[in-house]
Amino acid sequence: MTAVSTPAARSDTSGSDFARLSRKITDAGLLGRRPGYYTLRITAVTGLYAIGWTAFVLVGPSWWTLAVAAFLAVLYGQVALVAHDMAHRQVFRRRRASEVSGRIAGASIGMSYGWWQDKHTRHHANPNTVDLDPDIGPDLLVWTPDQARAATGLPRLLGRRQAFLFFPLLTLEGFNLHVSSGRAVANRRLKNRTLDAALLFAHCALYLAALFLVLPPGMAIAFLAVHQCLFGVYLGSVFAPNHKGMPILSADDRPDFLRRQVLTSRNVNGGRFTDLALGGLNHQIEHHLFPSMPSPNLRKARAIVRRYCRELGVDYTETGLIASYRLALASLHRAGAPLRQPGARA
C-alpha cells in the first residue's frame, strides 16, 4: 500500500484547497464529455447483453446454460457500472437524459434507479461517515466496534466471523439489490416510484417467464442461482476495495471536502483491464472528488491529484487489488472484535 503524505508546500493562490485542484483539473480539460467513448462502451455492453440472452435461448435446456448464466452475471455488472456513470451525469450533461438512460439501464438488471441514486448520493456526500453513509449502516455486517456491541440477532452471530463470511455473503448481494429495490418502490416518498415499480415488475416478470419457459424448473432455478449469486459477487468485488478498511468518520468530524473524500477513499493500481473490470472505480479518489468526470478521464486525473495531495501533505492511498481486499477483510475482522470477547453472547 502506498500512502503519500509529504509535508505541504502550498504555492497556489486564492480559494480552498479543492478549488485550486479543480482549476488544475479544468485547465487539463478532464471534465469534458467523452461521447465517442460512451457510444462505444454502451453499444458494446448492449450488444453483449443481447448476445447473452440470445445464447440463453439457443442453448436451451442444457446444463451449458449455466455458462451463459455466468456470462450474463458479468454483463449485469457492466450494465450496473454504466448506470452508475449515467447517474453521475458522466454520459449526458442534462438531468433528463441521464435519468431516462439510467432508468433503462437499471430496469435491464432489475434495479430501482431512484432508490439507488438516493442511496449513492448520500454515500458521496458523507463517505465512511457513521449514521450518514448508508453503505456502512449496520445490516448483516457491522463496520465499527460500536455497531458490533449494539448488534443483535443474525448480525451479532455473523459479526464474530464476518471477515471469513464476507465473500460468501456477496452471493446474496444480487438478490439484496432486487429486494431493496422492491421495498423502495413501496415507499411513497420515493420520487417517480410508480415508474420505478412498473419497470422493476416488468423486469422480474420477463426474467422469470424466460427462465421457466425455456428451461425445466430445476434447471431454471439453477440458472437463477448461478446468475444472481455471481452477479452479487462481481458487484460486491467492484465496490469493496473503494472504502472498506479506510478511516471511518463520526458525524461530528467535519474535514473539508477535499480531505473528506480523499482520506476515506482508496485507489486500486492496475492497467486497462482493471479499469474495464472495475468500471473506472479503481480511481476512487478522483471519482469522489469529481463525480461527474467521465470514467476514462479518471486515470489521467490521477497523476494531478496525487501530486497535489503530496504538496498539501494529505494522505493519498493506493494499493493493489488483492491487497485492497486483504485490508477490507482485516477491517471487518477488527470491527467484529467485541463479539469475540469472552462473555459476548450471540
Short mmCIF file of C-alpha atoms in Angstrom, two decimals:
data_model
loop_
_atom_site.label_atom_id
_atom_site.label_comp_id
_atom_site.label_asym_id
_atom_site.label_seq_id
_atom_site.Cartn_x
_atom_site.Cartn_y
_atom_site.Cartn_z
CA MET A 1 0.00 0.00 0.00
CA THR A 2 1.29 3.45 -0.87
CA ALA A 3 0.22 6.48 1.13
CA VAL A 4 1.51 9.87 0.00
CA SER A 5 1.91 12.21 2.98
CA THR A 6 4.81 14.51 2.25
CA PRO A 7 4.90 17.85 4.14
CA ALA A 8 2.88 20.57 2.49
CA ALA A 9 4.21 23.31 0.26
CA ARG A 10 1.28 25.49 -0.81
CA SER A 11 2.30 27.56 -3.79
CA ASP A 12 -1.14 28.26 -5.24
CA THR A 13 -3.12 31.40 -4.71
CA SER A 14 -6.74 32.07 -3.73
CA GLY A 15 -9.60 29.74 -2.88
CA SER A 16 -9.95 26.50 -0.96
CA ASP A 17 -7.64 23.53 -1.48
CA PHE A 18 -10.32 21.86 -3.56
CA ALA A 19 -10.97 24.99 -5.63
CA ARG A 20 -7.30 25.14 -6.58
CA LEU A 21 -7.29 21.46 -7.53
CA SER A 22 -10.49 21.94 -9.51
CA ARG A 23 -8.85 24.67 -11.55
CA LYS A 24 -5.94 22.35 -12.38
CA ILE A 25 -8.34 19.62 -13.49
CA THR A 26 -10.43 22.05 -15.53
CA ASP A 27 -7.34 23.51 -17.20
CA ALA A 28 -6.31 19.97 -18.16
CA GLY A 29 -9.67 19.54 -19.94
CA LEU A 30 -10.61 16.45 -17.92
CA LEU A 31 -14.20 17.45 -17.11
CA GLY A 32 -15.30 17.50 -20.74
CA ARG A 33 -17.74 14.85 -22.03
CA ARG A 34 -16.47 11.77 -23.89
CA PRO A 35 -19.33 10.96 -26.32
CA GLY A 36 -17.20 8.69 -28.52
CA TYR A 37 -16.06 6.58 -25.58
CA TYR A 38 -19.55 6.18 -24.14
CA THR A 39 -21.09 5.46 -27.53
CA LEU A 40 -18.62 2.60 -27.96
CA ARG A 41 -18.98 1.36 -24.38
CA ILE A 42 -22.78 1.44 -24.29
CA THR A 43 -23.01 -0.18 -27.73
CA ALA A 44 -20.62 -2.95 -26.66
CA VAL A 45 -22.40 -3.63 -23.36
CA THR A 46 -25.86 -3.54 -25.02
CA GLY A 47 -24.69 -5.86 -27.80
CA LEU A 48 -23.13 -8.36 -25.39
CA TYR A 49 -26.25 -8.23 -23.18
CA ALA A 50 -28.38 -9.11 -26.23
CA ILE A 51 -25.94 -11.85 -27.28
CA GLY A 52 -26.11 -13.33 -23.78
CA TRP A 53 -29.89 -13.65 -23.80
CA THR A 54 -29.87 -14.91 -27.39
CA ALA A 55 -27.37 -17.59 -26.35
CA PHE A 56 -29.64 -18.46 -23.43
CA VAL A 57 -32.49 -19.21 -25.86
CA LEU A 58 -30.28 -21.06 -28.37
CA VAL A 59 -28.55 -23.23 -25.75
CA GLY A 60 -31.94 -24.10 -24.31
CA PRO A 61 -32.45 -26.89 -21.76
CA SER A 62 -28.81 -27.91 -21.44
CA TRP A 63 -26.55 -27.60 -18.44
CA TRP A 64 -24.31 -25.45 -20.63
CA THR A 65 -26.87 -22.78 -19.80
CA LEU A 66 -25.01 -22.26 -16.54
CA ALA A 67 -22.06 -20.92 -18.54
CA VAL A 68 -24.49 -18.43 -20.09
CA ALA A 69 -25.64 -17.55 -16.55
CA ALA A 70 -22.03 -16.75 -15.57
CA PHE A 71 -21.57 -14.63 -18.72
CA LEU A 72 -24.76 -12.70 -18.01
CA ALA A 73 -23.68 -12.14 -14.40
CA VAL A 74 -20.66 -10.23 -15.69
CA LEU A 75 -22.86 -8.34 -18.17
CA TYR A 76 -25.31 -7.37 -15.42
CA GLY A 77 -22.34 -5.96 -13.50
CA GLN A 78 -21.20 -4.00 -16.54
CA VAL A 79 -24.71 -2.60 -17.03
CA ALA A 80 -24.72 -1.54 -13.36
CA LEU A 81 -21.43 0.30 -13.93
CA VAL A 82 -22.87 2.08 -16.99
CA ALA A 83 -25.95 3.03 -14.93
CA HIS A 84 -23.60 4.40 -12.28
CA ASP A 85 -21.89 6.69 -14.81
CA MET A 86 -25.27 7.83 -16.14
CA ALA A 87 -26.50 8.69 -12.65
CA HIS A 88 -23.42 10.86 -12.13
CA ARG A 89 -24.06 12.68 -15.42
CA GLN A 90 -20.77 11.47 -16.83
CA VAL A 91 -22.51 10.44 -20.06
CA PHE A 92 -25.07 13.23 -20.58
CA ARG A 93 -24.88 16.73 -19.19
CA ARG A 94 -28.67 17.17 -18.90
CA ARG A 95 -30.57 15.67 -15.98
CA ARG A 96 -33.46 14.28 -18.03
CA ALA A 97 -31.24 12.39 -20.47
CA SER A 98 -29.25 10.99 -17.54
CA GLU A 99 -32.39 9.86 -15.70
CA VAL A 100 -34.08 8.27 -18.73
CA SER A 101 -30.97 6.35 -19.76
CA GLY A 102 -30.20 5.43 -16.14
CA ARG A 103 -33.71 4.08 -15.61
CA ILE A 104 -33.46 1.97 -18.76
CA ALA A 105 -30.12 0.55 -17.62
CA GLY A 106 -31.43 -0.05 -14.10
CA ALA A 107 -34.57 -1.76 -15.39
CA SER A 108 -32.48 -4.15 -17.52
CA ILE A 109 -30.90 -5.62 -14.36
CA GLY A 110 -33.92 -5.36 -12.05
CA MET A 111 -32.85 -2.30 -10.05
CA SER A 112 -34.82 0.75 -8.93
CA TYR A 113 -32.87 3.69 -10.32
CA GLY A 114 -34.49 6.15 -7.90
CA TRP A 115 -33.63 4.05 -4.85
CA TRP A 116 -30.03 3.53 -5.90
CA GLN A 117 -29.45 7.16 -6.87
CA ASP A 118 -30.74 8.41 -3.50
CA LYS A 119 -28.58 5.92 -1.61
CA HIS A 120 -25.48 6.60 -3.66
CA THR A 121 -25.87 10.38 -3.44
CA ARG A 122 -25.93 10.16 0.35
CA HIS A 123 -22.82 7.98 0.25
CA HIS A 124 -20.93 10.52 -1.88
CA ALA A 125 -21.89 13.40 0.41
CA ASN A 126 -20.55 11.65 3.53
CA PRO A 127 -18.32 8.69 2.62
CA ASN A 128 -17.47 6.35 5.51
CA THR A 129 -19.32 8.57 7.99
CA VAL A 130 -21.26 6.81 10.74
CA ASP A 131 -25.03 7.41 10.62
CA LEU A 132 -24.71 9.39 7.36
CA ASP A 133 -23.24 6.96 4.83
CA PRO A 134 -25.81 4.23 4.06
CA ASP A 135 -23.02 1.96 2.81
CA ILE A 136 -21.72 1.47 6.37
CA GLY A 137 -25.07 1.29 8.11
CA PRO A 138 -25.38 -1.83 10.29
CA ASP A 139 -27.20 -4.59 8.47
CA LEU A 140 -25.94 -8.16 8.18
CA LEU A 141 -22.41 -6.85 8.74
CA VAL A 142 -21.04 -4.41 11.30
CA TRP A 143 -18.46 -1.82 10.28
CA THR A 144 -17.32 -0.44 13.66
CA PRO A 145 -16.81 -1.91 17.14
CA ASP A 146 -19.68 0.26 18.41
CA GLN A 147 -22.01 -1.29 15.84
CA ALA A 148 -20.78 -4.72 16.93
CA ARG A 149 -21.57 -4.02 20.58
CA ALA A 150 -25.08 -2.85 19.66
CA ALA A 151 -25.76 -5.74 17.26
CA THR A 152 -28.45 -8.31 17.99
CA GLY A 153 -29.74 -11.43 16.28
CA LEU A 154 -28.15 -12.52 13.00
CA PRO A 155 -25.70 -9.56 12.67
CA ARG A 156 -24.38 -10.37 16.15
CA LEU A 157 -23.95 -14.03 15.21
CA LEU A 158 -22.32 -13.30 11.85
CA GLY A 159 -20.20 -10.45 13.21
CA ARG A 160 -17.91 -12.83 15.06
CA ARG A 161 -16.57 -14.27 11.81
CA GLN A 162 -17.75 -11.70 9.31
CA ALA A 163 -14.35 -11.32 7.63
CA PHE A 164 -14.44 -15.01 6.68
CA LEU A 165 -18.09 -14.78 5.64
CA PHE A 166 -17.77 -11.62 3.55
CA PHE A 167 -17.26 -13.14 0.10
CA PRO A 168 -19.78 -15.98 0.68
CA LEU A 169 -22.33 -13.34 1.73
CA LEU A 170 -21.72 -11.43 -1.50
CA THR A 171 -23.56 -14.25 -3.28
CA LEU A 172 -26.70 -12.72 -1.77
CA GLU A 173 -25.95 -9.18 -2.96
CA GLY A 174 -27.75 -9.57 -6.29
CA PHE A 175 -30.88 -10.75 -4.50
CA ASN A 176 -30.49 -7.93 -1.97
CA LEU A 177 -30.42 -5.37 -4.80
CA HIS A 178 -33.76 -6.63 -6.12
CA VAL A 179 -35.35 -6.87 -2.64
CA SER A 180 -34.15 -3.40 -1.63
CA SER A 181 -35.49 -2.00 -4.90
CA GLY A 182 -38.85 -3.64 -4.22
CA ARG A 183 -39.00 -2.18 -0.73
CA ALA A 184 -38.08 1.25 -2.04
CA VAL A 185 -40.86 1.41 -4.63
CA ALA A 186 -43.34 0.60 -1.86
CA ASN A 187 -42.27 3.81 -0.11
CA ARG A 188 -44.45 6.75 -1.10
CA ARG A 189 -41.58 9.18 -0.54
CA LEU A 190 -39.56 7.75 -3.45
CA LYS A 191 -39.66 10.05 -6.47
CA ASN A 192 -41.14 8.52 -9.64
CA ARG A 193 -41.91 5.37 -7.66
CA THR A 194 -44.78 4.35 -9.98
CA LEU A 195 -42.42 4.33 -12.95
CA ASP A 196 -39.71 2.55 -11.00
CA ALA A 197 -42.25 -0.02 -9.76
CA ALA A 198 -43.55 -0.68 -13.28
CA LEU A 199 -40.03 -1.14 -14.66
CA LEU A 200 -38.99 -3.37 -11.77
CA PHE A 201 -42.12 -5.53 -12.12
CA ALA A 202 -41.65 -5.79 -15.89
CA HIS A 203 -38.06 -6.96 -15.50
CA CYS A 204 -38.89 -9.56 -12.87
CA ALA A 205 -41.88 -10.87 -14.87
CA LEU A 206 -39.91 -11.14 -18.13
CA TYR A 207 -36.88 -12.62 -16.40
CA LEU A 208 -38.80 -15.37 -14.61
CA ALA A 209 -41.01 -16.06 -17.64
CA ALA A 210 -37.94 -16.52 -19.83
CA LEU A 211 -36.28 -18.88 -17.35
CA PHE A 212 -39.29 -21.13 -16.80
CA LEU A 213 -40.45 -21.13 -20.44
CA VAL A 214 -37.04 -22.07 -21.85
CA LEU A 215 -35.76 -24.33 -19.07
CA PRO A 216 -37.26 -27.10 -16.94
CA PRO A 217 -37.95 -25.98 -13.35
CA GLY A 218 -34.84 -27.46 -11.74
CA MET A 219 -32.55 -26.06 -14.41
CA ALA A 220 -34.29 -22.69 -14.27
CA ILE A 221 -33.69 -22.46 -10.53
CA ALA A 222 -30.04 -23.46 -11.03
CA PHE A 223 -29.66 -20.76 -13.70
CA LEU A 224 -31.22 -18.16 -11.42
CA ALA A 225 -28.93 -19.14 -8.53
CA VAL A 226 -25.72 -19.09 -10.57
CA HIS A 227 -26.65 -15.87 -12.37
CA GLN A 228 -27.71 -13.87 -9.31
CA CYS A 229 -25.03 -15.21 -6.98
CA LEU A 230 -22.18 -14.47 -9.39
CA PHE A 231 -23.69 -11.07 -10.18
CA GLY A 232 -23.64 -10.30 -6.45
CA VAL A 233 -20.03 -11.44 -6.05
CA TYR A 234 -18.92 -9.35 -9.04
CA LEU A 235 -20.78 -6.25 -7.90
CA GLY A 236 -19.51 -6.56 -4.34
CA SER A 237 -15.96 -7.16 -5.53
CA VAL A 238 -16.10 -3.94 -7.57
CA PHE A 239 -17.24 -1.76 -4.69
CA ALA A 240 -15.46 -3.40 -1.72
CA PRO A 241 -11.94 -2.04 -2.43
CA ASN A 242 -13.08 1.58 -2.58
CA HIS A 243 -13.70 2.49 1.08
CA LYS A 244 -13.66 -0.65 3.22
CA GLY A 245 -10.71 -0.52 5.59
CA MET A 246 -10.28 3.24 5.19
CA PRO A 247 -10.82 5.69 8.09
CA ILE A 248 -14.38 5.86 9.38
CA LEU A 249 -15.54 9.31 10.46
CA SER A 250 -18.09 10.26 13.10
CA ALA A 251 -20.92 12.63 12.29
CA ASP A 252 -19.03 15.29 14.30
CA ASP A 253 -15.93 15.02 12.12
CA ARG A 254 -16.12 17.81 9.57
CA PRO A 255 -12.97 17.85 7.43
CA ASP A 256 -13.15 19.99 4.30
CA PHE A 257 -14.50 18.49 1.09
CA LEU A 258 -11.13 17.50 -0.35
CA ARG A 259 -9.92 15.72 2.78
CA ARG A 260 -13.29 14.09 3.45
CA GLN A 261 -13.21 12.49 0.00
CA VAL A 262 -9.50 11.66 -0.24
CA LEU A 263 -8.89 10.31 3.25
CA THR A 264 -11.83 7.88 3.16
CA SER A 265 -11.15 6.52 -0.35
CA ARG A 266 -8.63 4.08 -1.79
CA ASN A 267 -7.34 3.72 -5.34
CA VAL A 268 -6.53 0.33 -6.83
CA ASN A 269 -3.48 0.02 -9.04
CA GLY A 270 -3.75 -1.73 -12.39
CA GLY A 271 -3.89 -1.31 -16.12
CA ARG A 272 -6.66 -1.01 -18.68
CA PHE A 273 -8.13 -4.41 -17.79
CA THR A 274 -8.58 -3.25 -14.19
CA ASP A 275 -10.28 -0.11 -15.50
CA LEU A 276 -12.62 -2.29 -17.58
CA ALA A 277 -13.41 -4.80 -14.82
CA LEU A 278 -13.98 -2.16 -12.14
CA GLY A 279 -15.59 0.40 -14.43
CA GLY A 280 -13.00 3.04 -13.60
CA LEU A 281 -13.94 2.93 -9.91
CA ASN A 282 -10.40 1.78 -9.15
CA HIS A 283 -9.68 5.54 -9.43
CA GLN A 284 -11.96 6.07 -6.46
CA ILE A 285 -10.28 9.16 -5.05
CA GLU A 286 -10.61 11.05 -8.32
CA HIS A 287 -14.18 9.81 -8.77
CA HIS A 288 -15.19 11.11 -5.34
CA LEU A 289 -13.55 14.46 -5.93
CA PHE A 290 -15.06 14.86 -9.40
CA PRO A 291 -18.09 12.52 -9.63
CA SER A 292 -19.23 13.92 -13.00
CA MET A 293 -15.84 13.33 -14.62
CA PRO A 294 -16.14 10.70 -17.40
CA SER A 295 -14.56 7.47 -16.18
CA PRO A 296 -11.89 7.29 -18.95
CA ASN A 297 -10.52 10.64 -17.74
CA LEU A 298 -10.02 9.46 -14.16
CA ARG A 299 -6.72 7.74 -14.96
CA LYS A 300 -5.37 10.99 -16.43
CA ALA A 301 -6.57 12.97 -13.40
CA ARG A 302 -4.85 10.57 -11.03
CA ALA A 303 -1.33 11.99 -11.52
CA ILE A 304 -2.57 15.55 -10.97
CA VAL A 305 -4.50 14.68 -7.81
CA ARG A 306 -1.71 12.52 -6.39
CA ARG A 307 0.87 15.27 -6.90
CA TYR A 308 -1.44 17.90 -5.42
CA CYS A 309 -2.13 15.78 -2.33
CA ARG A 310 1.63 15.35 -1.89
CA GLU A 311 2.03 19.13 -1.93
CA LEU A 312 -0.69 19.51 0.72
CA GLY A 313 0.54 16.67 2.88
CA VAL A 314 -2.77 14.81 2.51
CA ASP A 315 -2.59 11.00 2.57
CA TYR A 316 -3.32 9.57 -0.87
CA THR A 317 -3.82 5.81 -0.59
CA GLU A 318 -3.36 3.37 -3.43
CA THR A 319 -2.73 -0.34 -3.38
CA GLY A 320 -3.10 -3.50 -5.44
CA LEU A 321 -6.46 -5.23 -5.87
CA ILE A 322 -5.65 -8.28 -3.72
CA ALA A 323 -4.13 -6.06 -1.04
CA SER A 324 -7.29 -3.92 -1.04
CA TYR A 325 -9.40 -7.00 -0.29
CA ARG A 326 -7.00 -8.02 2.45
CA LEU A 327 -7.27 -4.58 4.07
CA ALA A 328 -11.07 -4.62 3.79
CA LEU A 329 -11.28 -8.05 5.41
CA ALA A 330 -8.86 -7.04 8.18
CA SER A 331 -11.05 -4.03 8.92
CA LEU A 332 -14.14 -6.24 9.13
CA HIS A 333 -12.31 -8.58 11.49
CA ARG A 334 -11.35 -5.68 13.78
CA ALA A 335 -14.91 -4.31 13.73
CA GLY A 336 -16.25 -7.65 14.94
CA ALA A 337 -13.69 -7.98 17.76
CA PRO A 338 -16.13 -7.08 20.62
CA LEU A 339 -18.28 -10.05 19.62
CA ARG A 340 -15.35 -12.43 20.06
CA GLN A 341 -14.56 -11.25 23.58
CA PRO A 342 -15.13 -13.70 26.46
CA GLY A 343 -18.67 -13.33 27.67
CA ALA A 344 -20.03 -11.99 24.37
CA ARG A 345 -23.17 -13.96 23.52
CA ALA A 346 -24.86 -14.49 20.18
#
